[in-house]
Coordinates of C-alpha atoms in Angstrom, one line a residue:
X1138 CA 68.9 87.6 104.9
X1139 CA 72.4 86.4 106.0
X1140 CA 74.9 84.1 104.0
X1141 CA 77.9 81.7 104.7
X1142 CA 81.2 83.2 103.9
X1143 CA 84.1 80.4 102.9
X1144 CA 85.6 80.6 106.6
X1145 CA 81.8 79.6 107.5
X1146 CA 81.0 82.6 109.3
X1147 CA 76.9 84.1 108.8
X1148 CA 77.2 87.4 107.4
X1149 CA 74.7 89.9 106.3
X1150 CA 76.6 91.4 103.8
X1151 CA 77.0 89.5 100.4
X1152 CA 81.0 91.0 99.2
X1153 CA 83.0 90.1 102.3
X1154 CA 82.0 88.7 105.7
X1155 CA 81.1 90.8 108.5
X1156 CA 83.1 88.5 111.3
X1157 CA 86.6 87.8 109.7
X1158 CA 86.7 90.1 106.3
X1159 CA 86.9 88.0 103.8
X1160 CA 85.1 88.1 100.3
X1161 CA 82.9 85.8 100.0
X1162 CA 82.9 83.8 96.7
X1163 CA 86.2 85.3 95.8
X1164 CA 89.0 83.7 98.6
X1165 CA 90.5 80.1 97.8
X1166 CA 89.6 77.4 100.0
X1167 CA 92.1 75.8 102.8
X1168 CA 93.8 72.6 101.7
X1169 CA 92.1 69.7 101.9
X1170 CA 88.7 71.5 101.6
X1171 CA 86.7 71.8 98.1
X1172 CA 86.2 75.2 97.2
X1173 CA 82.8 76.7 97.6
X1174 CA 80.0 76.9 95.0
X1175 CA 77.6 79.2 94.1
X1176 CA 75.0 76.8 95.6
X1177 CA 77.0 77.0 99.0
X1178 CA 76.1 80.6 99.0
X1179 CA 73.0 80.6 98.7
X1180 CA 71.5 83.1 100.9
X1181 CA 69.1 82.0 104.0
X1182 CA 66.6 83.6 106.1
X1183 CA 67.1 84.5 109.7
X1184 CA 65.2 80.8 110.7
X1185 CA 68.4 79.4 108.8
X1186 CA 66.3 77.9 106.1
X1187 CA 67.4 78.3 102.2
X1188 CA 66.0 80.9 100.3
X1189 CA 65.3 77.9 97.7
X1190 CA 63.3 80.2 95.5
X1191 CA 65.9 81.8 93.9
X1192 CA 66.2 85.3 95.6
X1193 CA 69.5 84.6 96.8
X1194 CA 71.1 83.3 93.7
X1195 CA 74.7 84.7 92.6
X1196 CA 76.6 85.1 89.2
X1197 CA 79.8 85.1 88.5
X1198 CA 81.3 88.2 87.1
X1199 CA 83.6 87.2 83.7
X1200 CA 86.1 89.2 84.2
X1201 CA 87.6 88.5 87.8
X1202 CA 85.5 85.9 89.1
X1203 CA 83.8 87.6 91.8
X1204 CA 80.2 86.7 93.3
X1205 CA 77.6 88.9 92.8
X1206 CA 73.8 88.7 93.1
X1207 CA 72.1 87.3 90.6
X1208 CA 70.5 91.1 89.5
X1209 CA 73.6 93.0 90.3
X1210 CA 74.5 96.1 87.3
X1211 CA 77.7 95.7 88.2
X1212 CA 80.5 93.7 90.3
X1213 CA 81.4 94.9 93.8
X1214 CA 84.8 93.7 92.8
X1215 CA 85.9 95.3 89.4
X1216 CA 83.2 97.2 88.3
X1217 CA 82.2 95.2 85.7
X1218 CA 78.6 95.9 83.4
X1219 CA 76.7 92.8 83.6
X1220 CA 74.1 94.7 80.9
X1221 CA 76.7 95.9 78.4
X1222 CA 79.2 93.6 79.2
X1223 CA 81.8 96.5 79.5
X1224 CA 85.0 95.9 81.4
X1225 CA 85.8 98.5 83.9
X1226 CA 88.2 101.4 83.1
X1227 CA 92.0 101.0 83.2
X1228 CA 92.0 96.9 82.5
X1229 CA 92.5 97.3 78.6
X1230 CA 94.8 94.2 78.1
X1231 CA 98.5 95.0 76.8
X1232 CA 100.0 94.5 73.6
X1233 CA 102.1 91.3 73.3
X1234 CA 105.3 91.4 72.7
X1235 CA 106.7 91.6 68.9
X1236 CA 108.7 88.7 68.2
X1237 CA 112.4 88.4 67.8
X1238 CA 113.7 88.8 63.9
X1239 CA 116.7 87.0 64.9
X1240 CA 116.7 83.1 64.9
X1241 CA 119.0 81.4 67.1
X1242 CA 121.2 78.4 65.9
X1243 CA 122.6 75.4 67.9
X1244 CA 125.5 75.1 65.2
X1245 CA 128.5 76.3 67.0
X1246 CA 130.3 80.0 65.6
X1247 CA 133.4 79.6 63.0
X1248 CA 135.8 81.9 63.8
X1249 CA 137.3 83.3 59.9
X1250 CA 140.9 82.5 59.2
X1251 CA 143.1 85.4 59.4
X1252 CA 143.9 86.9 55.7
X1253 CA 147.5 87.1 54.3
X1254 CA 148.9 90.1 53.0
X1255 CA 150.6 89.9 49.9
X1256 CA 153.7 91.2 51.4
X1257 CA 153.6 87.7 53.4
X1258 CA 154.0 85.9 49.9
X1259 CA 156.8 88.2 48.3
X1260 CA 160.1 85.2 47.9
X1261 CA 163.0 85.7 50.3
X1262 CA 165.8 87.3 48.3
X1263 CA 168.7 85.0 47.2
X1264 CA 171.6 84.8 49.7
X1265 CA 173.5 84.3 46.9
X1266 CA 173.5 87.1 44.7
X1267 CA 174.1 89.5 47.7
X1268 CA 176.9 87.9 48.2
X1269 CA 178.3 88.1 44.9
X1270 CA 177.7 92.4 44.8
X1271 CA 179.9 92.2 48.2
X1272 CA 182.6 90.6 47.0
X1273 CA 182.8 92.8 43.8
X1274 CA 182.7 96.3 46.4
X1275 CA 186.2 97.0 47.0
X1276 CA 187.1 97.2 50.8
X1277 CA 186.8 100.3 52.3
X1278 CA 189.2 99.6 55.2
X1279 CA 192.3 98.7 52.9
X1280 CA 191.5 101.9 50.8
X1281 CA 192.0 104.2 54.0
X1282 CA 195.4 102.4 54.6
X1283 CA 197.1 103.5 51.8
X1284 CA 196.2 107.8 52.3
X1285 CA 199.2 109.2 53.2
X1286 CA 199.3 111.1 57.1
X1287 CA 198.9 114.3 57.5
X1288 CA 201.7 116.5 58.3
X1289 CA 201.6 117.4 62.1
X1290 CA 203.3 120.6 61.5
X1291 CA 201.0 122.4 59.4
X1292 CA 197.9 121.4 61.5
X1293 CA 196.0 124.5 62.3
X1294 CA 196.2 125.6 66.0
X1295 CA 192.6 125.4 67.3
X1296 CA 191.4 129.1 68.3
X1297 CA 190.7 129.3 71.5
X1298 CA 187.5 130.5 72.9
X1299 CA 186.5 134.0 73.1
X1300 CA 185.9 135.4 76.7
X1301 CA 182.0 136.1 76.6
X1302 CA 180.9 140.2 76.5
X1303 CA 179.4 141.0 79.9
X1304 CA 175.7 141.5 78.8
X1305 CA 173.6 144.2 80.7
X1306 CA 171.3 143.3 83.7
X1307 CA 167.9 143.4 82.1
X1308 CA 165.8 146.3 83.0
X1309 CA 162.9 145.7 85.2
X1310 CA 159.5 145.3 83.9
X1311 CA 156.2 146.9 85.7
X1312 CA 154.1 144.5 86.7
X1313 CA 150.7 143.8 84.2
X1314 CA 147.4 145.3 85.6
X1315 CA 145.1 142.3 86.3
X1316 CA 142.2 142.4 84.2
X1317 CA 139.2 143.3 85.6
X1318 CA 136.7 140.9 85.9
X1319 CA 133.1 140.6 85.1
X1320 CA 130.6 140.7 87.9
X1321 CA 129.1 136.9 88.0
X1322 CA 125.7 136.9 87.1
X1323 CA 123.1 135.7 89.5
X1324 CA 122.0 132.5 89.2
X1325 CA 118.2 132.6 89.0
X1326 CA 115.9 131.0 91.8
X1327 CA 114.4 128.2 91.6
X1328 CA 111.0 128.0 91.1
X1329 CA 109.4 127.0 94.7
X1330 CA 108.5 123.4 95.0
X1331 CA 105.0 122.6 94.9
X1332 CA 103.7 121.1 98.1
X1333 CA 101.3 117.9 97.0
X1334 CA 97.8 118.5 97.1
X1335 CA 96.3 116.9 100.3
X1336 CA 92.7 116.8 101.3
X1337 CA 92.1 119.5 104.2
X1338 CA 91.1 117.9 107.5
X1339 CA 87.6 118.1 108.5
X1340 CA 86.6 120.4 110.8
X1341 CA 83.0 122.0 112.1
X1342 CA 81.7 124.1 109.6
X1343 CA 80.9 127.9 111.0
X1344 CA 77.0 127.5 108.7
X1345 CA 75.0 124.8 108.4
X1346 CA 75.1 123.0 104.3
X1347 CA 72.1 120.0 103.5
X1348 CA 72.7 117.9 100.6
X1349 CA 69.3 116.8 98.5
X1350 CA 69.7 113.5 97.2
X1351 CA 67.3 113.2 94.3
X1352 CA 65.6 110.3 92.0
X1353 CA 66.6 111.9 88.8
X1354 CA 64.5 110.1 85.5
X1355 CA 66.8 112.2 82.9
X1356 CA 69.8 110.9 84.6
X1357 CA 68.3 107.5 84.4
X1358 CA 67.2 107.4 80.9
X1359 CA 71.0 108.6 80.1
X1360 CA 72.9 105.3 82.2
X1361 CA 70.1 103.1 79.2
X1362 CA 70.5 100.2 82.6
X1363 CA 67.6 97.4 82.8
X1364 CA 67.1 98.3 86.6
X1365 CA 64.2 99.5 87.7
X1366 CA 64.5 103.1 88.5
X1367 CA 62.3 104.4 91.9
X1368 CA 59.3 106.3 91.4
X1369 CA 60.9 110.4 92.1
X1370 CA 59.7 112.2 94.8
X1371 CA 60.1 114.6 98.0
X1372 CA 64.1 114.7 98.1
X1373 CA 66.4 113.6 100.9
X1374 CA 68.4 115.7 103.1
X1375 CA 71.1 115.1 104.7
X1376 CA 72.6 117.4 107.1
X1377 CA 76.4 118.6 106.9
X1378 CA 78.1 119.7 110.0
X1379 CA 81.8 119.1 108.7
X1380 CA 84.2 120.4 105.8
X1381 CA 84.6 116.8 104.5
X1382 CA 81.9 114.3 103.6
X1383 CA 81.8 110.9 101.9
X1384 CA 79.6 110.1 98.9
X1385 CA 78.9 106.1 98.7
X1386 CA 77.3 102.9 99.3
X1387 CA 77.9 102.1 103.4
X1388 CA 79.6 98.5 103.8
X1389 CA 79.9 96.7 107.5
X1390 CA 82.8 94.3 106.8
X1391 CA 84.8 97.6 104.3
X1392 CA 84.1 99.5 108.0
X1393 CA 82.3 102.1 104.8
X1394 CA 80.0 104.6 106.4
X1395 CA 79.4 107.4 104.5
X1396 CA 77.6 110.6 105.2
X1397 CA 75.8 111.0 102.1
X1398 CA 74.4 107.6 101.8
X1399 CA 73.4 106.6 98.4
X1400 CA 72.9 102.7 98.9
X1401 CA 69.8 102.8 97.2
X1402 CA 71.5 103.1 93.9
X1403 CA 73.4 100.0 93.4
X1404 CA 75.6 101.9 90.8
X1405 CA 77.3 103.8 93.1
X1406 CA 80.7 103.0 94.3
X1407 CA 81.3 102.1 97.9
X1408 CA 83.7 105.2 98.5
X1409 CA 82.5 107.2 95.3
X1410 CA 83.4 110.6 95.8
X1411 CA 84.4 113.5 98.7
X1412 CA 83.1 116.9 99.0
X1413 CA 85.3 119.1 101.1
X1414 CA 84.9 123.0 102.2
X1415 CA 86.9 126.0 103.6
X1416 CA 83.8 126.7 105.3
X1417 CA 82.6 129.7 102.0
X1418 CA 83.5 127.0 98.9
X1419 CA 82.7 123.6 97.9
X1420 CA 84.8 121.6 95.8
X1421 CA 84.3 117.8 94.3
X1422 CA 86.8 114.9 94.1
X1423 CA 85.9 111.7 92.2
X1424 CA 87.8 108.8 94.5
X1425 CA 88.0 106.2 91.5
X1426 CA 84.9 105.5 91.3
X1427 CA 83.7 102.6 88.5
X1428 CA 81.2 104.9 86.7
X1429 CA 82.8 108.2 87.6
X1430 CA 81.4 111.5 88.5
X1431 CA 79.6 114.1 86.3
X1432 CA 78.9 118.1 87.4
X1433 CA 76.4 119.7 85.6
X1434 CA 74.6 122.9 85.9
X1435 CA 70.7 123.6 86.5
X1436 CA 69.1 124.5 83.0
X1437 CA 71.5 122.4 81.0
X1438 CA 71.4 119.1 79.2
X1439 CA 72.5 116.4 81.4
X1440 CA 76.5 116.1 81.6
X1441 CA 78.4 113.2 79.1
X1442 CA 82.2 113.9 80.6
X1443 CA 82.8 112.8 84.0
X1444 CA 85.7 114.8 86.0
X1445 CA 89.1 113.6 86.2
X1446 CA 89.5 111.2 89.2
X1447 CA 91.6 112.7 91.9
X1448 CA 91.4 115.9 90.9
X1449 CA 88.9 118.4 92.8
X1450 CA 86.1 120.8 90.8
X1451 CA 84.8 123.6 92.8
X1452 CA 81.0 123.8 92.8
X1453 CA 79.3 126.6 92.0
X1454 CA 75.4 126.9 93.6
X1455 CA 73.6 125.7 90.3
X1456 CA 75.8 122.4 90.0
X1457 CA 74.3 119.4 90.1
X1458 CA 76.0 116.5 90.5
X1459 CA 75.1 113.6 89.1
X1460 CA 76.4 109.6 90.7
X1461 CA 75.1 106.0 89.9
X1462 CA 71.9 104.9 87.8
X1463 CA 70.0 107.7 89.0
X1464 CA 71.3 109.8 91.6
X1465 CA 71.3 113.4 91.5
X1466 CA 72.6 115.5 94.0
X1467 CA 72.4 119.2 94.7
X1468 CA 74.3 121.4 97.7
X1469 CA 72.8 124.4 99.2
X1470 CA 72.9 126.1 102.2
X1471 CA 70.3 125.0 104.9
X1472 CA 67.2 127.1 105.7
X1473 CA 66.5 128.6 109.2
X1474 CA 64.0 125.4 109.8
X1475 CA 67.0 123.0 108.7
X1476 CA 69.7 124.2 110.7
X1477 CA 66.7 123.8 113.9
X1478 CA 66.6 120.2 112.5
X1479 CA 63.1 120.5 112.2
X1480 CA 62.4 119.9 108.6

């Protein structure tokens, strides 16, 4: 079953075309060109007849306009719940901003008048008056012109100056110790910097791991989804020959292929989660996945927390881990048979 992407390429996969990449339902369309419909993508069998019976009709998903099929759980582009109408995680909208107190006003500013000190009002004094006190002052200069001189012959004959003591050189003085001085204190090291966590790079694996992929009805009756869970059965295995393996949904057009495959379960991200070794340990890391990751161990109800994304969990060998609507998975080490690749 193939469908026309809005470039007009056939593509088998309904979220973005397998020829040129684009999503389908999602890009705008060229000028000039109405924009596709959900009827234009309808989905049509290999005879390129319409599937006019409804199988391949789409919904839109409300919260970022993406196509999906009609009985999708959730968008391939957000993440969205179609059931439960829950957005995904980290699109909480933000507060609005609190409005200004202060109103402004067209009227233009008026600049206040300057204030006057009362020193500024005190009256000028009268030019008059002052006048009238000098005039009644007697003047000084005729006063001095009446004092007799004074007789030159009994002036005092000004001493003259003494010839100075010789004063003793000074005696020298030792020179001052210097101080000792305290030993500077070391300066303490600086904590090493911590080298950012990478993921280590795959590489064979010295014994040969299998990972069960299990229909798990506990898990399925804990998700409450209106999907029809598969009958459980004889497990899957899948066959690990490297310290890093993908956990996902595989996608042509994403170039997705991952080695545990878990397209069944269309609650599963497309790159979901990664489990990586040092060839004795397993650890976890939830990629940002829409309905995260949950590790559990065997025996125990099943897990309500799912691990922080970005962050790896070592596995201990009674972990299960639990992905999508239904999928449980469970990492051992493979039997004698297994490793043959005969079972």
């Amino acid at each position: 079953m193939t469908v026309t992407c809005p470039e007009g390429h056939r593509s088998e996969a309904t979220d973005y075309c397998d020829t040129c990449g684009s999503p389908i339902g999602a890009a705008p369309a060229p000028s000039g060109m109405p924009s596709p419909t959900p009827a234009d993508l309808v989905a049509v069998d290999p005879g390129g007849e319409s599937a006019a019976d409804g199988s391949g009709a789409t919904q839109t998903c409300p919260h970022c306009g993406g196509i999906n099929v009609v009985d999708a759980l959730f968008c391939e582009e957000c993440g969205y719940d179609f059931t439960t109408g829950t957005p995904p995680m980290g699109s909480e909208p933000e507060a609005p901003d609190e409005p200004s107190d202060v109103v402004e006003s067209d009227e233009p500013e008026v600049e206040p008048e300057p204030e006057v000190s009362s020193l500024d009002l005190a009256p000028a004094p009268d030019t008059h008056e002052v006048d009238g006190a000098d005039a009644a002052l007697p003047d000084e200069s005729e006063s001095l012109l009446d004092l007799p001189e004074p007789d030159a012959e009994h002036e005092p004959e000004a001493d003259a100056d003494p010839e100075p003591e010789p004063q003793p050189d000074p005696e020298p003085q030792p020179d001052p110790e210097p101080e000792p001085q305290p030993d500077p204190e070391p300066e303490p090291s600086a904590p090493p910097a911590r080298k950012p966590r990478h993921t280590p790079p795959s590489r064979a694996l010295s014994e040969t791991w299998v990972v069960e992929i299990w229909v798990d009805p506990d898990w399925y009756a804990v998700q409450a989804t209106e999907e029809a869970c598969p009958s459980p059965g004889v497990p899957e295995i899948v066959r690990l020959t490297r310290s890093a393996a993908l956990i996902g949904r595989p996608s042509g057009s994403l170039g997705v292929r991952p080695e545990v495959d878990s397209g069944a379960d269309s609650a599963v991200s497309r790159r979901h989660a990664q489990l990586t070794s040092d060839g004795q340990r397993w650890w976890i890391e939830d990629l940002g996945s829409s309905n995260g990751t949950f590790v559990g161990q065997v025996g125990e109800p099943v897990p309500s927390s799912p691990i922080t994304p970005g962050q790896r969990v070592e596995i201990d060998r009674d972990d299960r881990i639990y992905v999508g609507a239904w999928t449980r998975l469970v990492l051992r080490q493979a039997t004698p048979a297994e490793e043959r690749n005969e079972g």
